[in-house]
Amino acid sequence: MITGCYFRWLEIGMVESVKIFLAAIIQVSHVNIQALAAIAESEG
């Protein structure tokens, strides 16, 4: 019973961690794209 609750909590924690991780990657990628666009404009 206790182990079942523990694994359920672990599963939820993993899902939340993945969501946060993906959100962070998307934000960083967005910033990088903006920076590259700005560089391309100044170069062009």
mmCIF file with all atom_site columns, C-alpha atoms in Angstrom:
data_model
loop_
_atom_site.group_PDB
_atom_site.id
_atom_site.type_symbol
_atom_site.label_atom_id
_atom_site.label_alt_id
_atom_site.label_comp_id
_atom_site.label_asym_id
_atom_site.label_entity_id
_atom_site.label_seq_id
_atom_site.pdbx_PDB_ins_code
_atom_site.Cartn_x
_atom_site.Cartn_y
_atom_site.Cartn_z
_atom_site.occupancy
_atom_site.B_iso_or_equiv
_atom_site.pdbx_formal_charge
_atom_site.auth_seq_id
_atom_site.auth_comp_id
_atom_site.auth_asym_id
_atom_site.auth_atom_id
_atom_site.pdbx_PDB_model_num
ATOM 1  C CA . MET A 1 1  ? 0.000  0.000  0.000   1.00 0.00 ? 1  MET A CA 1
ATOM 2  C CA . ILE A 1 2  ? 2.701  2.483  1.012   1.00 0.00 ? 2  ILE A CA 1
ATOM 3  C CA . THR A 1 3  ? 4.947  1.487  -1.900  1.00 0.00 ? 3  THR A CA 1
ATOM 4  C CA . GLY A 1 4  ? 2.037  2.022  -4.326  1.00 0.00 ? 4  GLY A CA 1
ATOM 5  C CA . CYS A 1 5  ? 1.539  5.576  -3.045  1.00 0.00 ? 5  CYS A CA 1
ATOM 6  C CA . TYR A 1 6  ? 5.280  6.189  -3.232  1.00 0.00 ? 6  TYR A CA 1
ATOM 7  C CA . PHE A 1 7  ? 5.503  5.052  -6.846  1.00 0.00 ? 7  PHE A CA 1
ATOM 8  C CA . ARG A 1 8  ? 2.460  7.130  -7.766  1.00 0.00 ? 8  ARG A CA 1
ATOM 9  C CA . TRP A 1 9  ? 4.108  10.191 -6.208  1.00 0.00 ? 9  TRP A CA 1
ATOM 10 C CA . LEU A 1 10 ? 7.343  9.372  -8.024  1.00 0.00 ? 10 LEU A CA 1
ATOM 11 C CA . GLU A 1 11 ? 5.461  9.090  -11.323 1.00 0.00 ? 11 GLU A CA 1
ATOM 12 C CA . ILE A 1 12 ? 3.765  12.471 -10.811 1.00 0.00 ? 12 ILE A CA 1
ATOM 13 C CA . GLY A 1 13 ? 7.098  14.018 -9.838  1.00 0.00 ? 13 GLY A CA 1
ATOM 14 C CA . MET A 1 14 ? 8.769  12.675 -12.979 1.00 0.00 ? 14 MET A CA 1
ATOM 15 C CA . VAL A 1 15 ? 5.987  14.017 -15.206 1.00 0.00 ? 15 VAL A CA 1
ATOM 16 C CA . GLU A 1 16 ? 6.223  17.454 -13.593 1.00 0.00 ? 16 GLU A CA 1
ATOM 17 C CA . SER A 1 17 ? 10.018 17.433 -13.912 1.00 0.00 ? 17 SER A CA 1
ATOM 18 C CA . VAL A 1 18 ? 9.765  16.587 -17.614 1.00 0.00 ? 18 VAL A CA 1
ATOM 19 C CA . LYS A 1 19 ? 7.237  19.405 -18.159 1.00 0.00 ? 19 LYS A CA 1
ATOM 20 C CA . ILE A 1 20 ? 9.515  21.919 -16.413 1.00 0.00 ? 20 ILE A CA 1
ATOM 21 C CA . PHE A 1 21 ? 12.526 20.625 -18.340 1.00 0.00 ? 21 PHE A CA 1
ATOM 22 C CA . LEU A 1 22 ? 10.743 20.913 -21.700 1.00 0.00 ? 22 LEU A CA 1
ATOM 23 C CA . ALA A 1 23 ? 9.448  24.390 -20.855 1.00 0.00 ? 23 ALA A CA 1
ATOM 24 C CA . ALA A 1 24 ? 13.002 25.496 -20.012 1.00 0.00 ? 24 ALA A CA 1
ATOM 25 C CA . ILE A 1 25 ? 14.366 24.075 -23.287 1.00 0.00 ? 25 ILE A CA 1
ATOM 26 C CA . ILE A 1 26 ? 11.634 25.826 -25.275 1.00 0.00 ? 26 ILE A CA 1
ATOM 27 C CA . GLN A 1 27 ? 12.364 29.157 -23.563 1.00 0.00 ? 27 GLN A CA 1
ATOM 28 C CA . VAL A 1 28 ? 16.112 28.839 -24.174 1.00 0.00 ? 28 VAL A CA 1
ATOM 29 C CA . SER A 1 29 ? 15.534 27.862 -27.806 1.00 0.00 ? 29 SER A CA 1
ATOM 30 C CA . HIS A 1 30 ? 13.247 30.858 -28.269 1.00 0.00 ? 30 HIS A CA 1
ATOM 31 C CA . VAL A 1 31 ? 15.901 33.203 -26.850 1.00 0.00 ? 31 VAL A CA 1
ATOM 32 C CA . ASN A 1 32 ? 18.568 31.622 -29.055 1.00 0.00 ? 32 ASN A CA 1
ATOM 33 C CA . ILE A 1 33 ? 16.376 32.021 -32.152 1.00 0.00 ? 33 ILE A CA 1
ATOM 34 C CA . GLN A 1 34 ? 15.810 35.695 -31.336 1.00 0.00 ? 34 GLN A CA 1
ATOM 35 C CA . ALA A 1 35 ? 19.536 36.239 -30.799 1.00 0.00 ? 35 ALA A CA 1
ATOM 36 C CA . LEU A 1 36 ? 20.402 34.493 -34.085 1.00 0.00 ? 36 LEU A CA 1
ATOM 37 C CA . ALA A 1 37 ? 17.798 36.578 -35.915 1.00 0.00 ? 37 ALA A CA 1
ATOM 38 C CA . ALA A 1 38 ? 19.258 39.776 -34.447 1.00 0.00 ? 38 ALA A CA 1
ATOM 39 C CA . ILE A 1 39 ? 22.785 38.707 -35.465 1.00 0.00 ? 39 ILE A CA 1
ATOM 40 C CA . ALA A 1 40 ? 21.594 37.803 -38.963 1.00 0.00 ? 40 ALA A CA 1
ATOM 41 C CA . GLU A 1 41 ? 19.946 41.212 -39.354 1.00 0.00 ? 41 GLU A CA 1
ATOM 42 C CA . SER A 1 42 ? 23.034 43.103 -38.189 1.00 0.00 ? 42 SER A CA 1
ATOM 43 C CA . GLU A 1 43 ? 25.263 40.971 -40.457 1.00 0.00 ? 43 GLU A CA 1
ATOM 44 C CA . GLY A 1 44 ? 22.920 41.258 -43.445 1.00 0.00 ? 44 GLY A CA 1
#
